[in-house]
XYZ file of C-alpha atoms in Angstrom:
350
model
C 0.000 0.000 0.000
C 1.068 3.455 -0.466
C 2.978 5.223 2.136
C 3.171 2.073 3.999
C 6.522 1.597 5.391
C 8.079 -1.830 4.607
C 10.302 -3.485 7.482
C 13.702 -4.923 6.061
C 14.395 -8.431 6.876
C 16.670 -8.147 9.802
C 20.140 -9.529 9.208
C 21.844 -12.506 11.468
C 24.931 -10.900 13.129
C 28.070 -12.184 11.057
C 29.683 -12.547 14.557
C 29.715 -16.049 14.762
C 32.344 -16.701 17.681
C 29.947 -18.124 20.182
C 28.734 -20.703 17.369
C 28.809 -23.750 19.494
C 26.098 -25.328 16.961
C 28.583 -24.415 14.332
C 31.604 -26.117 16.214
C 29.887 -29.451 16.398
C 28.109 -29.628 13.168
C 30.741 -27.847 10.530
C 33.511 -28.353 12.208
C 34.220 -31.811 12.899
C 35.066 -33.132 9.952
C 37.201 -30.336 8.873
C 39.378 -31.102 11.943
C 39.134 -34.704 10.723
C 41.152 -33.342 7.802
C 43.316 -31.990 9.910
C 44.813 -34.896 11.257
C 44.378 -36.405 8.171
C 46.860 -34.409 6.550
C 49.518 -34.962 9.758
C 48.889 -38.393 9.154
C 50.202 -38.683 5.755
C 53.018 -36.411 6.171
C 54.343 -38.732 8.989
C 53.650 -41.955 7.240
C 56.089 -41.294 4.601
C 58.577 -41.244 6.677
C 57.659 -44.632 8.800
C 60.138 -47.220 9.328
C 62.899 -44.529 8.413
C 64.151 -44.355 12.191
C 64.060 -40.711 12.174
C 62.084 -39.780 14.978
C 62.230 -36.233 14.546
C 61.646 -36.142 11.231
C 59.022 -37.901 11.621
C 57.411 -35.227 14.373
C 58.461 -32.696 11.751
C 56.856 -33.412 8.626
C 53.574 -34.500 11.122
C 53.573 -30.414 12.803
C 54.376 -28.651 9.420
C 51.661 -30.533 8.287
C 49.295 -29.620 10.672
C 50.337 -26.148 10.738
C 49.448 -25.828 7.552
C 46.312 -27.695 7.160
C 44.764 -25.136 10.289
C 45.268 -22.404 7.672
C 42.252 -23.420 5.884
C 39.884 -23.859 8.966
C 37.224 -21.475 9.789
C 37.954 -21.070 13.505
C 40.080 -18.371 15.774
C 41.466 -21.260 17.473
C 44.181 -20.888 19.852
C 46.688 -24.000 20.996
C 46.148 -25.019 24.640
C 48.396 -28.189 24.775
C 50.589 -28.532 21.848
C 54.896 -29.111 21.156
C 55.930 -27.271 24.077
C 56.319 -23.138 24.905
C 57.204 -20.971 21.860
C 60.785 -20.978 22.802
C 61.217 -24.590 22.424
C 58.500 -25.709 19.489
C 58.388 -23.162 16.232
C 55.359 -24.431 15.546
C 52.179 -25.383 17.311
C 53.551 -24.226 20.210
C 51.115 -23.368 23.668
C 49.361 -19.657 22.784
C 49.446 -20.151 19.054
C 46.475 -19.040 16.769
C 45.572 -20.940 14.373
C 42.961 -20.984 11.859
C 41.995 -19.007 8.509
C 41.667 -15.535 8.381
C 38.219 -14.471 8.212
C 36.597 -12.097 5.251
C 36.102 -8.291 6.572
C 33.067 -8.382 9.510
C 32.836 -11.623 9.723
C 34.600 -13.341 13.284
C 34.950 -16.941 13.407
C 34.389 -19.005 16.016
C 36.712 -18.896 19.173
C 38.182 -22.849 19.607
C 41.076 -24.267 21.985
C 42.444 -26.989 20.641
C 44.679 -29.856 22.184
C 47.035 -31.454 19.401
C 49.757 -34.223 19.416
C 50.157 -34.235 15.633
C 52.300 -37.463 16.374
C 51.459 -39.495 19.343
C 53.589 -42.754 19.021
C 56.760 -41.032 17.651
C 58.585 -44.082 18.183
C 55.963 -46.215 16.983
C 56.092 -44.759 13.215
C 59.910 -44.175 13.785
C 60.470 -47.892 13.891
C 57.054 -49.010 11.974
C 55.437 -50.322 14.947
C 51.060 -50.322 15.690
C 49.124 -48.028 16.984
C 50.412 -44.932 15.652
C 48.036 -41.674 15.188
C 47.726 -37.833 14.346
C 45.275 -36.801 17.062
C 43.652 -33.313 18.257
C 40.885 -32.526 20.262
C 38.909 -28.956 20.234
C 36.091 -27.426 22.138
C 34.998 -23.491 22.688
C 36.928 -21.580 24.805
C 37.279 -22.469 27.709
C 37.269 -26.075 27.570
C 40.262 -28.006 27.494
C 42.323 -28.106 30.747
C 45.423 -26.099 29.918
C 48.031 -29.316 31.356
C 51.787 -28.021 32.274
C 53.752 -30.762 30.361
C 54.515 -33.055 33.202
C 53.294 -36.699 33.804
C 49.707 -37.457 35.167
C 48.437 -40.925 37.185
C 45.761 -42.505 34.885
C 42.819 -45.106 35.081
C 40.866 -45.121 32.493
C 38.073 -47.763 31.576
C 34.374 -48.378 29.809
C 30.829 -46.748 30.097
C 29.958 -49.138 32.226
C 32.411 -48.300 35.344
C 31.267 -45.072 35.759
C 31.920 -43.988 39.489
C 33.401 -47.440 40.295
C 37.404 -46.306 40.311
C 39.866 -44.955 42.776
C 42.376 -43.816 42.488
C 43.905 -44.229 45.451
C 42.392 -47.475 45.659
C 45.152 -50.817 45.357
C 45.139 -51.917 41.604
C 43.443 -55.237 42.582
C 40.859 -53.312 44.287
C 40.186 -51.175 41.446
C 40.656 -54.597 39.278
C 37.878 -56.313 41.221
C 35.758 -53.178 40.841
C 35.430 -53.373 36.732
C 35.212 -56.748 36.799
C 32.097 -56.431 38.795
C 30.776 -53.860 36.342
C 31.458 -56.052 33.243
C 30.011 -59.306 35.100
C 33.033 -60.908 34.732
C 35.943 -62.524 36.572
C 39.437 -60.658 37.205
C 41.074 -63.638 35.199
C 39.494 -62.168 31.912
C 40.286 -58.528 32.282
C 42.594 -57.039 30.269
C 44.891 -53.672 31.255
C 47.031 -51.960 29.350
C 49.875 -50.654 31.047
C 52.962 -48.575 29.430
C 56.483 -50.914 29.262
C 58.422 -48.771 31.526
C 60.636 -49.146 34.597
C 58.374 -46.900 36.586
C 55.385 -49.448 36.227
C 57.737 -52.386 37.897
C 55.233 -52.679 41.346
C 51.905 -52.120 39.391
C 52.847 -54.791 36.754
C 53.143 -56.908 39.598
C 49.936 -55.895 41.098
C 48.171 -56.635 38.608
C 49.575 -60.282 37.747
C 49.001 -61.727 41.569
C 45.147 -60.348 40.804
C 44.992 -62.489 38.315
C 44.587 -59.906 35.217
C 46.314 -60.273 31.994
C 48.908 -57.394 30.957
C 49.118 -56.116 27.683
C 52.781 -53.855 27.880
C 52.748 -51.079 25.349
C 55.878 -49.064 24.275
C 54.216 -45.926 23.428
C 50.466 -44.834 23.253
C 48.520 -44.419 26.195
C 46.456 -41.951 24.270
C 45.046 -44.747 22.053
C 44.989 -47.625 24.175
C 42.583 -45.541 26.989
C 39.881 -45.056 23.705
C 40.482 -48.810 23.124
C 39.449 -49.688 26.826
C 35.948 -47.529 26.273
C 35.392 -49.509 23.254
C 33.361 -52.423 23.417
C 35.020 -55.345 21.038
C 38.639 -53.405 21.596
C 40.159 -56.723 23.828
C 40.800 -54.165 26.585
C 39.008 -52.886 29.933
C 40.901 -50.857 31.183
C 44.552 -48.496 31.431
C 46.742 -48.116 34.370
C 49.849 -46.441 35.284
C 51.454 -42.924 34.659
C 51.685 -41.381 31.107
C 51.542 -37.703 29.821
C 49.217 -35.372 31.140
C 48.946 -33.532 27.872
C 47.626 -36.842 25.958
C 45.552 -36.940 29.236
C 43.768 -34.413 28.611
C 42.893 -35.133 24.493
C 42.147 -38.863 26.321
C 39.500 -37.093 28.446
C 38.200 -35.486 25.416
C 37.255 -38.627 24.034
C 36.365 -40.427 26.853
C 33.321 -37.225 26.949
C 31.835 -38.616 23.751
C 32.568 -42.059 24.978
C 31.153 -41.886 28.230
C 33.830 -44.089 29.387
C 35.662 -43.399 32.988
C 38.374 -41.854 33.420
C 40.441 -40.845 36.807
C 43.634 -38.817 36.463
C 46.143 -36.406 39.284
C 49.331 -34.608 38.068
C 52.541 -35.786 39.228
C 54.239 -32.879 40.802
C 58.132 -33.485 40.271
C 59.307 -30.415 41.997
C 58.222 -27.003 43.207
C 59.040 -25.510 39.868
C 56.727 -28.049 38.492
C 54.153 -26.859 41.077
C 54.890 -23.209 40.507
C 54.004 -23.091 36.635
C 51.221 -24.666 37.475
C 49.766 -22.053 39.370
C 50.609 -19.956 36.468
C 48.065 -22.054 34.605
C 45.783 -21.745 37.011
C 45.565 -25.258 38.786
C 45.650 -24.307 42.688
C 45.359 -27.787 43.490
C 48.301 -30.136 42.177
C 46.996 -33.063 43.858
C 43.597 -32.877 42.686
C 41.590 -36.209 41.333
C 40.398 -35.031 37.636
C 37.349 -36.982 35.950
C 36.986 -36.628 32.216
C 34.323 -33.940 32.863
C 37.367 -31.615 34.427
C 40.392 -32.337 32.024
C 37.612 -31.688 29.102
C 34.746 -29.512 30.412
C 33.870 -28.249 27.106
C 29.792 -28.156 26.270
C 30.726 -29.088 22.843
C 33.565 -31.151 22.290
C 35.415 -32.582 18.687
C 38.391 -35.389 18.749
C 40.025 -36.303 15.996
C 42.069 -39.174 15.271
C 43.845 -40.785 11.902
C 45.919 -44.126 12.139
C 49.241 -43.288 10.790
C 50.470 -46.923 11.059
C 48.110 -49.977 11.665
C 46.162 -50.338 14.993
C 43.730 -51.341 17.596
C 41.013 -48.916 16.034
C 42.785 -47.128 12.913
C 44.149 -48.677 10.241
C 47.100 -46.970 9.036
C 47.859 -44.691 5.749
C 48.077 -46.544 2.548
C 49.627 -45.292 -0.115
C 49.075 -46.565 -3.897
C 50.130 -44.474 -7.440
C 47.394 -42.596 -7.549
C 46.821 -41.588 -4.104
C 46.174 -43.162 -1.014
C 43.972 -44.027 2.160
C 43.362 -42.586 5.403
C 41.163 -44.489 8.226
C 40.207 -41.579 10.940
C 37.695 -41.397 13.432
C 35.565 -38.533 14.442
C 33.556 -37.964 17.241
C 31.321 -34.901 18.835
C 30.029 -34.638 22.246
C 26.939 -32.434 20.993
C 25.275 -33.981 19.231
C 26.880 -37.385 20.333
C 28.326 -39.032 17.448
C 30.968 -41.187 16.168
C 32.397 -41.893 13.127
C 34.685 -43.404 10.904
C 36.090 -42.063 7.898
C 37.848 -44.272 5.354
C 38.889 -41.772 2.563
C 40.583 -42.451 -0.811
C 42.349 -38.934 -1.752
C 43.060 -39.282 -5.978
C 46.396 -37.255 -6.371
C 46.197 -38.179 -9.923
C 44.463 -39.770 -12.719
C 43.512 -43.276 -12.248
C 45.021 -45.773 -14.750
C 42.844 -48.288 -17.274
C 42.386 -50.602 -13.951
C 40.383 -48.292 -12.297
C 40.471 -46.715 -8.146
C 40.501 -49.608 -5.972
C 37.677 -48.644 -3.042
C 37.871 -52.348 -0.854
């Protein structure tokens, strides 16, 4: 009508940093790419010996791969301080720039772009390129120290202690699974340090499985049903402690974890980073409070979960897995990237 004003359709705010809907839905498998690309870089160089080559080629190609993602994300546990990692170090930004007005979402991240150097040094399982992200806010921000770990299934929720003896704790998930001691499985790391709990866990009755490297994978195997293990013990990295806790939240597997304070300079930076308790008993829910959490993981050599990169003329494979805490998914991805033409024979999918 005439002289009638006509209301504009008001426009969405470009401002899109509190975009938690937009971290879980979009995001995921863009960080699935992410590791991807870490994955292959440090599969070339498996077998070769050259462990930090490996790390290398895994972190440039991380770097780089964050360059393309539409976050303002910002390193939380990464290589180390800026001094002593050039890239991916703690306080980075990462992410791709945005277009003029438009913010992208703020997103700390948690990366080992290698966890099992040794593993794809020397060509051995279990291998990965991992990360995990969440909005601000939501990643513990763990000094690089070590950490005391149990970690087991869904179903033992509440039942661990960590304090408790190992057979006590032993007898515990046993209960949970209806099932004897004598048919548990733990995973425990093969190191000196682990000399009494080995022990502990033999005269229960459990059987060991001793891992070189990879506590990170081994604690999503134990919340897997079908993975052959119930549960991890001992004392690994609280950095991959955290990322574990990250996946253990879309999981819903149990997890119990306490720095190890070496020192008082140990205890000092951590007040830096805000942890006034050093002796505090961490669930999943603290080491990864995040409302909306992504973890990302891609086999670089072959494993529990994750099969590892193949590589073929054309191309090659990647086997990740993806999962969100909001809405609760998981996923696996088994990706053929063409790098060139196919020949007469054709791509090979199985």
């Amino acid at each position: 009508m005439a002289g009638q004003a006509t209301k504009s359709p008001q426009k969405k705010p470009n401002n899109s940093a509190s975009g938690e809907q937009h971290l879980a839905e979009h995001l995921a498998f863009e960080m699935a790419r992410v590791v991807e690309e870490a994955a292959i870089a440090s599969a070339r160089t498996m077998g070769q010996g050259d462990r930090p080559g490996s790390d290398h080629a895994a972190v440039q190609a991380m770097r780089r791969a964050f360059e393309d993602v539409p976050i303002a994300g910002n390193i939380v546990i990464g290589e180390g301080e800026r001094d002593e990692a050039p890239m991916l170090y703690i306080g980075e930004r990462v992410g791709a720039t945005p277009p003029p007005g438009l913010e992208y979402p703020a997103v700390d991240i948690a990366v080992d772009p290698l966890e099992g150097t040794n593993l794809c040094a020397t060509g051995a399982a279990n291998s990965i390129a991992v990360l995990a992200a969440s909005e601000a806010g939501g990643l513990l921000h763990a000094p690089d120290c070590y950490m005391e770990k149990i970690i087991a299934g869904p179903g033992c929720q509440g039942a661990l202690d960590l304090d408790a003896p190992p057979e006590d704790n032993l007898k515990a998930i046993a209960k949970r699974l209806d099932r004897d001691v004598e048919d548990l499985v733990v995973m425990v790391l093969d190191r000196p340090r682990h000399e009494d709990l080995i022990a502990s866990i033999r005269k229960a009755g459990a059987r060991i499985r001793l891992i070189g490297d990879g506590d990170l994978s081994a604690g999503i195997a134990a919340a897997v049903r079908g993975a052959g293990v119930h549960a991890v013990m001992g004392i690994g990295g609280a950095p991959e402690g955290v990322i574990t806790a990250a996946a253990m939240r879309c999981l819903h597997g149990e997890m119990l974890g306490r720095l190890v304070v070496g020192n008082k300079e140990m205890e000092r930076r951590m007040e830096k980073m805000g942890i006034s308790d050093p002796h505090k008993i961490y669930r999943a829910q603290d080491l990864a409070p995040g409302k909306k959490i992504i973890f990302a993981a891609c086999g670089v050599t072959p494993g529990n979960l994750l099969q590892g990169v193949r590589f073929f003329g054309d191309g090659h494979r990647t086997h990740s897995l993806v999962m969100t805490s909001q809405p609760n998914t998981v996923s696996f991805r088994d990706t053929v990237h063409l790098t060139g033409k196919p020949d007469r024979r054709g791509v090979r999918l199985f």
